[in-house]
mmCIF file of N, CA and C in Angstrom:
data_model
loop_
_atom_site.group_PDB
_atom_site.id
_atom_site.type_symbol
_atom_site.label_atom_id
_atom_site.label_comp_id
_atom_site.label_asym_id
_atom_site.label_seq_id
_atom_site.Cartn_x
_atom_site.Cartn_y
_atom_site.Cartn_z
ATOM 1 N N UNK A 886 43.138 -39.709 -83.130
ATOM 2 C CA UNK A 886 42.833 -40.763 -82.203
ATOM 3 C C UNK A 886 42.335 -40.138 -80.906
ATOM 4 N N UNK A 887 41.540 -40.539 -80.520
ATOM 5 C CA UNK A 887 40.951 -40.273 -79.184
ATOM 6 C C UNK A 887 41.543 -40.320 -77.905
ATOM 7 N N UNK A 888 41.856 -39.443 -77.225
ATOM 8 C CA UNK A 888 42.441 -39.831 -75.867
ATOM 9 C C UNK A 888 41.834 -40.379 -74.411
ATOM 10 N N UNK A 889 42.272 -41.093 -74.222
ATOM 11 C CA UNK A 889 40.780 -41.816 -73.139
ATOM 12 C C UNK A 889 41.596 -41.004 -71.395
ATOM 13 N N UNK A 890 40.858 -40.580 -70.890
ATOM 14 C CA UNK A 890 40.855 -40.435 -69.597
ATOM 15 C C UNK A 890 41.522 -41.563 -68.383
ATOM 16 N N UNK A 891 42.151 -41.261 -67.851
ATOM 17 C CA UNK A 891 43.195 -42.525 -67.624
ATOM 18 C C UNK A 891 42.034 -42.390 -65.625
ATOM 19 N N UNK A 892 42.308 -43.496 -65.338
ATOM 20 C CA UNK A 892 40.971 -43.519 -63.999
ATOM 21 C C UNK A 892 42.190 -43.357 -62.802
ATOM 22 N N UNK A 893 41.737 -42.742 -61.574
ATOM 23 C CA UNK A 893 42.363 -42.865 -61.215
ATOM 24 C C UNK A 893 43.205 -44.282 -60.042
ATOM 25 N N UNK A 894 44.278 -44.244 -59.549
ATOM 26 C CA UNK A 894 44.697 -45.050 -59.212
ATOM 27 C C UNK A 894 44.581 -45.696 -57.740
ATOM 28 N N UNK A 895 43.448 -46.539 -57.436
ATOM 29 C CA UNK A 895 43.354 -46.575 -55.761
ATOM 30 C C UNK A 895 44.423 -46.480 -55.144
ATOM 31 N N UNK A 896 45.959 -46.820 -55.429
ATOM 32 C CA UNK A 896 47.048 -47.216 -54.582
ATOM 33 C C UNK A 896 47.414 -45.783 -54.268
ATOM 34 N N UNK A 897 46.927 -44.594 -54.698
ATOM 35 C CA UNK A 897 47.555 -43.181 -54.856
ATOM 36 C C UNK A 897 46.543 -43.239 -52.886
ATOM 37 N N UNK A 898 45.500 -43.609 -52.641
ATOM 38 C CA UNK A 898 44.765 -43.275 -51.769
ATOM 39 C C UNK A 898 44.601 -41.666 -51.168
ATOM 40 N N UNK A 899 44.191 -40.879 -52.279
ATOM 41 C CA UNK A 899 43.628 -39.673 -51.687
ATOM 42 C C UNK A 899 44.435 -39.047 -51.015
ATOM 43 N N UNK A 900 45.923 -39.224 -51.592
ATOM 44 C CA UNK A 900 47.457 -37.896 -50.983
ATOM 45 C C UNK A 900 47.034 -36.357 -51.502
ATOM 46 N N UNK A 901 46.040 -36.160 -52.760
ATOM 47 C CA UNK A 901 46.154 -34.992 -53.084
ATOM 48 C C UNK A 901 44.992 -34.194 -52.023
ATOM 49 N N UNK A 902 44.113 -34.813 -51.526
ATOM 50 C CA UNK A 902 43.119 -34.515 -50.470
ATOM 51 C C UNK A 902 43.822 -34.187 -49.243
ATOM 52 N N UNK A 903 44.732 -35.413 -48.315
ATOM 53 C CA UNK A 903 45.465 -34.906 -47.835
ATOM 54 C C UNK A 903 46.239 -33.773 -47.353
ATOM 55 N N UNK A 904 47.543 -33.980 -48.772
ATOM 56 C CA UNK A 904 48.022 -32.882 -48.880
ATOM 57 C C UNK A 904 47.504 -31.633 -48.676
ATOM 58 N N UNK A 905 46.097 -31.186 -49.422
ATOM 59 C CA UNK A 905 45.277 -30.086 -49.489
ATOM 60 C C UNK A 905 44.891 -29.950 -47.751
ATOM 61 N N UNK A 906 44.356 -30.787 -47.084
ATOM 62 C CA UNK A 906 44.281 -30.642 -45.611
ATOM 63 C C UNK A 906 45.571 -30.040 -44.995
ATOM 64 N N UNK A 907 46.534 -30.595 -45.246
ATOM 65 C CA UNK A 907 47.737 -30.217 -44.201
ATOM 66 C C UNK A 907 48.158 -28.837 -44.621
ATOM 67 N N UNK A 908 48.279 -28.086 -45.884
ATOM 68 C CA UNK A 908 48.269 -27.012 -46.322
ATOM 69 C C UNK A 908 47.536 -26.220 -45.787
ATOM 70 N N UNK A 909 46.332 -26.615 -45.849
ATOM 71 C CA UNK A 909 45.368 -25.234 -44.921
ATOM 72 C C UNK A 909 45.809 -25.230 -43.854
ATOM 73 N N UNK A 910 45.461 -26.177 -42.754
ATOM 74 C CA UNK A 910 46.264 -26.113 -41.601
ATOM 75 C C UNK A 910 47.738 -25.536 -41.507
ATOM 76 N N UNK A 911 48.400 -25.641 -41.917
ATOM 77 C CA UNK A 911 49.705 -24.985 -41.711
ATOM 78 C C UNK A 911 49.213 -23.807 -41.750
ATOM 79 N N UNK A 912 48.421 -22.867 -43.525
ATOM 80 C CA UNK A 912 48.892 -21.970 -43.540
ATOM 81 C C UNK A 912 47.893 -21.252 -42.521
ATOM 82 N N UNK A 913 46.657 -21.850 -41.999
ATOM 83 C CA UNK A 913 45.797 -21.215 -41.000
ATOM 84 C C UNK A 913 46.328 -20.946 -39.611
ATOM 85 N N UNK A 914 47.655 -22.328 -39.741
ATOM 86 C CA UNK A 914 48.165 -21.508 -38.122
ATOM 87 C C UNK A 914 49.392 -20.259 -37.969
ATOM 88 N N UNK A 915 49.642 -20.027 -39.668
ATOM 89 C CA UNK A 915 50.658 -19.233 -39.832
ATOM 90 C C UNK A 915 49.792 -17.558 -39.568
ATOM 91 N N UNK A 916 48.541 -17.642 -40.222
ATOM 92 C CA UNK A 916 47.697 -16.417 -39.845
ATOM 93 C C UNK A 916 47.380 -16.612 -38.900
ATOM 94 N N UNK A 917 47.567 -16.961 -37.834
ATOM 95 C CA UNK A 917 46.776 -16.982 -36.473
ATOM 96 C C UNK A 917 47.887 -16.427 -35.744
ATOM 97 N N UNK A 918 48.992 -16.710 -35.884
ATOM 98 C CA UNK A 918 50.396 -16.387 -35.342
ATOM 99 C C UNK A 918 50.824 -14.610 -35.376
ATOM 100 N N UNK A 919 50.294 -14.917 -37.250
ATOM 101 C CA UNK A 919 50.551 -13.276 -37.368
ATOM 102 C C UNK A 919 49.927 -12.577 -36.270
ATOM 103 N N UNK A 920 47.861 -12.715 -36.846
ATOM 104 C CA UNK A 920 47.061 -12.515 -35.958
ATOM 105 C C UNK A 920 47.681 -11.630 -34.468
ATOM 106 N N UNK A 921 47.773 -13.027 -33.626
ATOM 107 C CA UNK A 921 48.013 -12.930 -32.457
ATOM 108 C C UNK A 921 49.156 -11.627 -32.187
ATOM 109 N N UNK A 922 50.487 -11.951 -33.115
ATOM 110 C CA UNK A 922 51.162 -11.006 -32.681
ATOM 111 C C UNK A 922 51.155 -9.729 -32.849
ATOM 112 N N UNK A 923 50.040 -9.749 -33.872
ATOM 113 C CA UNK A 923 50.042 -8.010 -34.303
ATOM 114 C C UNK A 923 48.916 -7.412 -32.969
ATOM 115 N N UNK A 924 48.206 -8.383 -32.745
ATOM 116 C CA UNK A 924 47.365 -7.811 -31.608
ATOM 117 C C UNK A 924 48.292 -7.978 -30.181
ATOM 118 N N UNK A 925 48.772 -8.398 -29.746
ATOM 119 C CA UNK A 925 50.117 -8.224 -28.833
ATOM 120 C C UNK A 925 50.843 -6.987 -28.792
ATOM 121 N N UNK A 926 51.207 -6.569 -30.105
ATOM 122 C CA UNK A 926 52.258 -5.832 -30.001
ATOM 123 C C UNK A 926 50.934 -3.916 -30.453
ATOM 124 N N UNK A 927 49.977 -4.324 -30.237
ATOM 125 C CA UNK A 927 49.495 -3.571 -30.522
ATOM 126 C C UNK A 927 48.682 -2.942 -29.186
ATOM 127 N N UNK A 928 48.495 -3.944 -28.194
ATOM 128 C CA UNK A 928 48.082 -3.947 -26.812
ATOM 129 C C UNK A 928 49.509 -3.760 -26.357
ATOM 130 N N UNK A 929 50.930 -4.033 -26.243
ATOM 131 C CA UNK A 929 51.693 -3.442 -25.320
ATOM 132 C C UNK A 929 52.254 -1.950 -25.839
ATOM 133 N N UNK A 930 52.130 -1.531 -26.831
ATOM 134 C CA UNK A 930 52.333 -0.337 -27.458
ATOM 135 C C UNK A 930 50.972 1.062 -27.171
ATOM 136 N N UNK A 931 49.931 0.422 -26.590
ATOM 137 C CA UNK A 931 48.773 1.091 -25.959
ATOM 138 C C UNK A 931 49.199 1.337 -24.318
ATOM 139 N N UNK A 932 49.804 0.068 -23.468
ATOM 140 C CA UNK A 932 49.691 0.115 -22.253
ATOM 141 C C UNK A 932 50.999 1.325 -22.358
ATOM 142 N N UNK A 933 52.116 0.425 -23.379
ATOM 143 C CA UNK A 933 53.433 1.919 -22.957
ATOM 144 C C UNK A 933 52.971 3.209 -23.161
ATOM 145 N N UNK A 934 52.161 3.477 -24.233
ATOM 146 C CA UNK A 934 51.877 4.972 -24.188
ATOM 147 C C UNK A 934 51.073 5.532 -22.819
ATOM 148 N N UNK A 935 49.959 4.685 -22.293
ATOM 149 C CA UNK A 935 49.209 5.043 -21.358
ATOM 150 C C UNK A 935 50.203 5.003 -20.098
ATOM 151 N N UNK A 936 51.446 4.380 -19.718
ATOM 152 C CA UNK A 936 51.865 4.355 -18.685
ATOM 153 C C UNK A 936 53.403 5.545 -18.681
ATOM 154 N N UNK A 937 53.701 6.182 -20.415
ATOM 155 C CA UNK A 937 54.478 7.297 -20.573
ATOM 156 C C UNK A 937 53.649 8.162 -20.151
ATOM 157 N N UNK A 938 52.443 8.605 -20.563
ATOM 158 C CA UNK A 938 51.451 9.565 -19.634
ATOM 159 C C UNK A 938 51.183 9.438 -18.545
ATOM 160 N N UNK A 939 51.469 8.274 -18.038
ATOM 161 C CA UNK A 939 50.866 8.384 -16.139
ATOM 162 C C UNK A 939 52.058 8.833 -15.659
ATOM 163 N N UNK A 940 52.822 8.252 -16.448
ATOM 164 C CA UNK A 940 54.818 8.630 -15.673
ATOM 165 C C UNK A 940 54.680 10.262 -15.691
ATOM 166 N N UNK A 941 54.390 10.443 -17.006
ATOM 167 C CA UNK A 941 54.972 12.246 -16.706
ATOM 168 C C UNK A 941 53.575 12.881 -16.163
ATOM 169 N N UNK A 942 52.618 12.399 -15.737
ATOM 170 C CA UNK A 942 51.342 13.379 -14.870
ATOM 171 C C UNK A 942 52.335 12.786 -13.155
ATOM 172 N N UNK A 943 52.958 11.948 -12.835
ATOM 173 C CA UNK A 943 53.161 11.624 -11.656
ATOM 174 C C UNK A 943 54.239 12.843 -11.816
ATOM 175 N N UNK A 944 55.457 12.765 -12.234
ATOM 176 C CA UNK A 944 56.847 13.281 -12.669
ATOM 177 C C UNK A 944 56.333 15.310 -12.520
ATOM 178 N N UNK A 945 55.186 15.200 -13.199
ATOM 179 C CA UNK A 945 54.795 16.780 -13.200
ATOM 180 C C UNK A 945 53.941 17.377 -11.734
ATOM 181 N N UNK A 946 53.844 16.342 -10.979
ATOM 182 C CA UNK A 946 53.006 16.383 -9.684
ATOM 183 C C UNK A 946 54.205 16.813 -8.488
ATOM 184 N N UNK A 947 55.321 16.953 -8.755
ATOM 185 C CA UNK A 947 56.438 17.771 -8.001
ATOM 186 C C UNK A 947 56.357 19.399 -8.919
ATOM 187 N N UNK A 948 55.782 19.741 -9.265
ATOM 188 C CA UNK A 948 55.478 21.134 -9.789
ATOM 189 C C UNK A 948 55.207 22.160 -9.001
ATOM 190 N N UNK A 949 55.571 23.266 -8.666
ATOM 191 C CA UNK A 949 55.061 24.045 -7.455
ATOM 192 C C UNK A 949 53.479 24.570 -8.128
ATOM 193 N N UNK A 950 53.724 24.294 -9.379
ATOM 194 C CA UNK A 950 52.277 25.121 -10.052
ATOM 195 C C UNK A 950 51.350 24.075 -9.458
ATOM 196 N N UNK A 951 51.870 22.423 -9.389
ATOM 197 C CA UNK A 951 50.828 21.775 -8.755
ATOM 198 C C UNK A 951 50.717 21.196 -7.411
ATOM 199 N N UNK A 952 50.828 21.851 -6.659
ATOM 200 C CA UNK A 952 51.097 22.327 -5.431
ATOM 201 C C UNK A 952 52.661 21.319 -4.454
ATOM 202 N N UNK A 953 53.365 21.022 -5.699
ATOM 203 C CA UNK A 953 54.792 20.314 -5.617
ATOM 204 C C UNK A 953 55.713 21.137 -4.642
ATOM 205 N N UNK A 954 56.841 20.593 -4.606
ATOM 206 C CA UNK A 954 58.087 20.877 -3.623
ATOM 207 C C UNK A 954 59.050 22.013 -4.534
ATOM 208 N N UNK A 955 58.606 21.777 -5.960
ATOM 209 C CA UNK A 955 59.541 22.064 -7.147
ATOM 210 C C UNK A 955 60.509 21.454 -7.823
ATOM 211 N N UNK A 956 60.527 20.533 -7.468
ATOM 212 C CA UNK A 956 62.000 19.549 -8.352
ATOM 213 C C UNK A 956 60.751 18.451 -9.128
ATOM 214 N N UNK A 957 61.329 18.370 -10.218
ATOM 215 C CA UNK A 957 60.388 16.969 -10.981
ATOM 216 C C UNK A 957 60.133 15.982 -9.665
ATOM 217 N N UNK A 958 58.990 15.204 -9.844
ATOM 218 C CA UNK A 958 58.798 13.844 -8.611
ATOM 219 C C UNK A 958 59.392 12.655 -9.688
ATOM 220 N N UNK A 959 60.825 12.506 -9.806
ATOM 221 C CA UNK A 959 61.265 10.963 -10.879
ATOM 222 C C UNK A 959 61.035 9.942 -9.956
ATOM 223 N N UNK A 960 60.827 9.669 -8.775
ATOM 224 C CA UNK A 960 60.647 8.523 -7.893
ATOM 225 C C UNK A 960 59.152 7.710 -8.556
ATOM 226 N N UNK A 961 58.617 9.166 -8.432
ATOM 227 C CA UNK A 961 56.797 8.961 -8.609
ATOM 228 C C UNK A 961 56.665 8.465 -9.727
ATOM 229 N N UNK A 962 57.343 8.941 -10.937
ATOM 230 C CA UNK A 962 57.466 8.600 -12.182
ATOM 231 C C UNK A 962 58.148 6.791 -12.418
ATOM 232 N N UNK A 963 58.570 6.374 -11.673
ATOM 233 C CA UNK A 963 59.528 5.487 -12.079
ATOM 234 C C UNK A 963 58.562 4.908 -11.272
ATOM 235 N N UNK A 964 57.883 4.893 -10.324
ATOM 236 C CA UNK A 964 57.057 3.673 -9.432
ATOM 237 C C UNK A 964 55.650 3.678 -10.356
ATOM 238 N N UNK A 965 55.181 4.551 -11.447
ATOM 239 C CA UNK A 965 54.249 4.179 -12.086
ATOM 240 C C UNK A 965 54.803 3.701 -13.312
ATOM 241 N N UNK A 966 55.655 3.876 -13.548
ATOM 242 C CA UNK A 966 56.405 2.849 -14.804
ATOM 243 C C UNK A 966 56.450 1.659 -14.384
ATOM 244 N N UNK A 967 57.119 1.201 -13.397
ATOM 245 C CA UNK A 967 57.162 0.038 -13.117
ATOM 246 C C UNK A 967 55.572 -0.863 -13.171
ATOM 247 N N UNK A 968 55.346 -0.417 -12.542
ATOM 248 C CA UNK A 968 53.748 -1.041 -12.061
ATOM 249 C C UNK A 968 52.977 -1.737 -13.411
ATOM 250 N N UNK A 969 53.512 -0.586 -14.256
ATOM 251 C CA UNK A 969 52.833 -0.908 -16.041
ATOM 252 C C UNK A 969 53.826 -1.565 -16.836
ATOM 253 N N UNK A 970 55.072 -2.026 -16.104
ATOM 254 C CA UNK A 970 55.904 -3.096 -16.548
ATOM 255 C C UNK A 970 56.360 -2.613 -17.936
ATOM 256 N N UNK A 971 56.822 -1.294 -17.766
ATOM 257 C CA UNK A 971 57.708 -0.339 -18.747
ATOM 258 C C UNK A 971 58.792 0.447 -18.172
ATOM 259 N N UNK A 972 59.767 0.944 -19.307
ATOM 260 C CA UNK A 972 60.852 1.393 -18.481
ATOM 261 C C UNK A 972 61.316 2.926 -18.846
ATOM 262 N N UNK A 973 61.318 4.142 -18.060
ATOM 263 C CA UNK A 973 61.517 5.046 -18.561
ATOM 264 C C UNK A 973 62.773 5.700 -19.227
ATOM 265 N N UNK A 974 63.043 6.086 -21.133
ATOM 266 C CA UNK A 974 64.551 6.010 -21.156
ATOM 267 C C UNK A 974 64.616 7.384 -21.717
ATOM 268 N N UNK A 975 63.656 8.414 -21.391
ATOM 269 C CA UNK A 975 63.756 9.723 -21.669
ATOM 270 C C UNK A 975 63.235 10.569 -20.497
ATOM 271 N N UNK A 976 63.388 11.651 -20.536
ATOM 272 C CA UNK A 976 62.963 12.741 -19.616
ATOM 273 C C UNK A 976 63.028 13.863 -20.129
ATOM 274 N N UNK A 977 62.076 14.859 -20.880
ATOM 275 C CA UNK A 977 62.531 15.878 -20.885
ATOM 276 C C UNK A 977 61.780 17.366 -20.529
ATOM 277 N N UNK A 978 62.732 18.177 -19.632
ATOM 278 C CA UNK A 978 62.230 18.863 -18.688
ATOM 279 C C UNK A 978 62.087 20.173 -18.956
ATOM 280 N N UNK A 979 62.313 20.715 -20.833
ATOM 281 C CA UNK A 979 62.986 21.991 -21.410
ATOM 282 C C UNK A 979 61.368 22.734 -20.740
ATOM 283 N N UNK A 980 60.551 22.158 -20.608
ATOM 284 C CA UNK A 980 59.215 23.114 -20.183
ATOM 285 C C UNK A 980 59.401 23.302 -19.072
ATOM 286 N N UNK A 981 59.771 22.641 -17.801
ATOM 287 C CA UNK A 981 59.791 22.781 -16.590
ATOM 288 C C UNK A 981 59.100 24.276 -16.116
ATOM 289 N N UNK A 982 57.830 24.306 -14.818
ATOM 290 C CA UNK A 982 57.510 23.525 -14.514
ATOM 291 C C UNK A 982 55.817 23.338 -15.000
ATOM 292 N N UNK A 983 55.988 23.689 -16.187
ATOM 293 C CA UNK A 983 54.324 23.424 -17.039
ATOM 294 C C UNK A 983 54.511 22.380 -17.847
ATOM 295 N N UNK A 984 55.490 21.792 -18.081
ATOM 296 C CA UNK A 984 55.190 20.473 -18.728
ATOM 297 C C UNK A 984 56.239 19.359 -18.552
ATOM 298 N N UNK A 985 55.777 18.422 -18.977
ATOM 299 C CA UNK A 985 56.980 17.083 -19.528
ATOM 300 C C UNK A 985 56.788 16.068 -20.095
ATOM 301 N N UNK A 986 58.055 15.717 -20.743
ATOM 302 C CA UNK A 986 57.946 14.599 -21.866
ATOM 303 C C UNK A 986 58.434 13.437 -21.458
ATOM 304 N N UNK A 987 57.958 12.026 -21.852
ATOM 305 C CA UNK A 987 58.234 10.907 -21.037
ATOM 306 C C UNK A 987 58.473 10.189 -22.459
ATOM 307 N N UNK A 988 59.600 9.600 -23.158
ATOM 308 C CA UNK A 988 60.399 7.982 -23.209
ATOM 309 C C UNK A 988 59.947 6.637 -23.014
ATOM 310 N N UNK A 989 59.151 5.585 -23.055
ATOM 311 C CA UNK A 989 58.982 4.605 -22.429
ATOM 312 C C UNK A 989 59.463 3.354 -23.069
ATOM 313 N N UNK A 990 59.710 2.378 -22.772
ATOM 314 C CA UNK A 990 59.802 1.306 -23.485
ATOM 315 C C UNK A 990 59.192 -0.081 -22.629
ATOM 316 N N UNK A 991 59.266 -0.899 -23.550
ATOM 317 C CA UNK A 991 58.038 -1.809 -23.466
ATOM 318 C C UNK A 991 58.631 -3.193 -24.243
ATOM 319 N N UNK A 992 59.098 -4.225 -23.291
ATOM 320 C CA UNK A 992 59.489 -5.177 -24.358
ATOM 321 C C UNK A 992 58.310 -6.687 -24.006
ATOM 322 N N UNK A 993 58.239 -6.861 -25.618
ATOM 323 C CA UNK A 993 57.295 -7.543 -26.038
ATOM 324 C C UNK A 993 57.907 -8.798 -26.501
ATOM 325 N N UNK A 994 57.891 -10.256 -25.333
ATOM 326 C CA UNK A 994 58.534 -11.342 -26.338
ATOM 327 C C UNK A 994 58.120 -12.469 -26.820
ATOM 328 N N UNK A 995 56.347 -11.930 -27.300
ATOM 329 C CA UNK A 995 55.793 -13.188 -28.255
ATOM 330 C C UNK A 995 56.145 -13.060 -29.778
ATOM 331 N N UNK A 996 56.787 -12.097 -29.517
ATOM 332 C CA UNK A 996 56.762 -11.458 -31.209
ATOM 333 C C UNK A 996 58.275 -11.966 -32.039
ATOM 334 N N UNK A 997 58.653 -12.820 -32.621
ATOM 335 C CA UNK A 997 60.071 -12.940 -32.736
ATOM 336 C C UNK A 997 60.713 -12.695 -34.027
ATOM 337 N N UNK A 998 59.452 -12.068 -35.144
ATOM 338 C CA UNK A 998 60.206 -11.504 -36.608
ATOM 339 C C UNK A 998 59.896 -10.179 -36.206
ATOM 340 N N UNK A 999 59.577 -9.540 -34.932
ATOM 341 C CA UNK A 999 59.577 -8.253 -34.887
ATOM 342 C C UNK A 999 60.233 -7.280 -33.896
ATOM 343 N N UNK A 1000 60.799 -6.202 -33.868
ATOM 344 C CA UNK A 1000 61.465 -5.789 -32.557
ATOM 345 C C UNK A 1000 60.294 -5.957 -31.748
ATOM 346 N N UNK A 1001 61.369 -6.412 -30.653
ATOM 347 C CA UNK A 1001 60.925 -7.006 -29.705
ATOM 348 C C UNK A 1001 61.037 -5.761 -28.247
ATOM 349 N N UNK A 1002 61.205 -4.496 -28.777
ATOM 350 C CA UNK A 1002 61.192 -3.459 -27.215
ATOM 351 C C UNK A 1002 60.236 -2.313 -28.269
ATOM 352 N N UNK A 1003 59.331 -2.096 -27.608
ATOM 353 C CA UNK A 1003 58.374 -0.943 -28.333
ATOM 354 C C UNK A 1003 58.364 0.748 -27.609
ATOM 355 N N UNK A 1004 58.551 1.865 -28.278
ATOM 356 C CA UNK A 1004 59.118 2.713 -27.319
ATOM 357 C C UNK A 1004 57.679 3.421 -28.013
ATOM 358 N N UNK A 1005 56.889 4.369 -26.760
ATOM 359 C CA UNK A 1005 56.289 5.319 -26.579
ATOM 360 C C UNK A 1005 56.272 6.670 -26.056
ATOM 361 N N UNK A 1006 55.604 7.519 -26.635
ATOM 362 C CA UNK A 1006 56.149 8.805 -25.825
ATOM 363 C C UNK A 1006 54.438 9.200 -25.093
ATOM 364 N N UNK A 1007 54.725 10.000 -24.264
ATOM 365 C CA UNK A 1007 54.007 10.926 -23.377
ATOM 366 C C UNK A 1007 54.261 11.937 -22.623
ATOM 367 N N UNK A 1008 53.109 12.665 -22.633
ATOM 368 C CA UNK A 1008 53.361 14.669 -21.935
ATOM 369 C C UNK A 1008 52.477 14.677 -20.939
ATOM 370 N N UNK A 1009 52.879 15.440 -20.308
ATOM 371 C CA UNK A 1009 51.858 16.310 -19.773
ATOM 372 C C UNK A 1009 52.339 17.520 -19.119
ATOM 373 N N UNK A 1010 51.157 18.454 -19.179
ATOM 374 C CA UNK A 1010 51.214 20.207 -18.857
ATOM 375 C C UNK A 1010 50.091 20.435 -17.844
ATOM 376 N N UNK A 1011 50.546 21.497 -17.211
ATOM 377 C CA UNK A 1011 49.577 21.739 -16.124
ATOM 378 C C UNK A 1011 48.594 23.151 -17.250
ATOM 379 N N UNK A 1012 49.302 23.493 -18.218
ATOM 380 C CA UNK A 1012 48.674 24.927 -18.641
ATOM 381 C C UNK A 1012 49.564 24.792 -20.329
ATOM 382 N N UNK A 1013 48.481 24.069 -21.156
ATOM 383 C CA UNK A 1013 48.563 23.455 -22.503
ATOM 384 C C UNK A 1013 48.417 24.847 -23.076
ATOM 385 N N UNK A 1014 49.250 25.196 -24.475
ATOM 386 C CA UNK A 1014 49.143 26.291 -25.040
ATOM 387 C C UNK A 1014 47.749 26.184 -26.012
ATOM 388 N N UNK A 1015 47.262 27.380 -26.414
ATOM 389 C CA UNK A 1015 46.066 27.350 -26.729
ATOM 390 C C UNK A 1015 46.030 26.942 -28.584
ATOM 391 N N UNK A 1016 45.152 25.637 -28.593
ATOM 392 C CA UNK A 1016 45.755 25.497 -30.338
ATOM 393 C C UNK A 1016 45.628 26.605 -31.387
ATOM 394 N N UNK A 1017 46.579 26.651 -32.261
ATOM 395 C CA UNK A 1017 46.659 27.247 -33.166
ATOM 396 C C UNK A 1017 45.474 27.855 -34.487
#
């Protein structure tokens, strides 16, 4: 016996069209979200690194090699952290006074399935060893 094609039902009024609309939309604003936050957390993870390097070129500018007093400058260091709205949670001085290593952190709070404090590091040397 033949099966006949059953028509469809005006009273249904086009829910599966619908439906199909509200689906994209959702899931288009769910990639936009990602989107956004991966580029967020990808721009404050650039500024912390660039502002762990300004910290320790300020921090290495008390150097007598660079014409410093001799004690690290941490004032100098901590007023260019700030400025770049990062916070310094390392210091390390084992080179003293040809180099140093800078800690930074960076909290990021558009992001909320992801840590939300991003930590960077940065150096600097007045007299870089010669590469290998």
């Amino acid at each position: 016996m033949p099966t006949v094609a059953r028509r469809a039902n005006p009273a249904d009024g086009g829910a599966a069209g619908l439906l199909t609309i509200l689906t994209t939309l959702i899931s288009g604003t769910v990639v936009v979200a990602v989107v956004l936050s991966l580029a967020t957390a990808a721009a404050a993870a650039g500024r912390a690194r660039a502002a762990a390097d300004a910290a320790a070129l300020a921090i290495l500018s008390g150097s007598p090699l660079a014409g410093g007093d001799g004690s690290p400058a941490r004032d100098a260091g901590e007023i260019v952290a700030r400025a770049a709205d990062v916070t310094i949670v390392s210091l390390d001085q084992a080179d003293w006074p040809l180099a140093v290593h800078v800690v930074t952190e960076i909290d990021v709070p558009l992001i909320p399935w992801m840590p939300r404090v991003l930590q960077a590091r940065g150096s600097a040397a007045l007299d870089p060893p010669d590469p290998p």
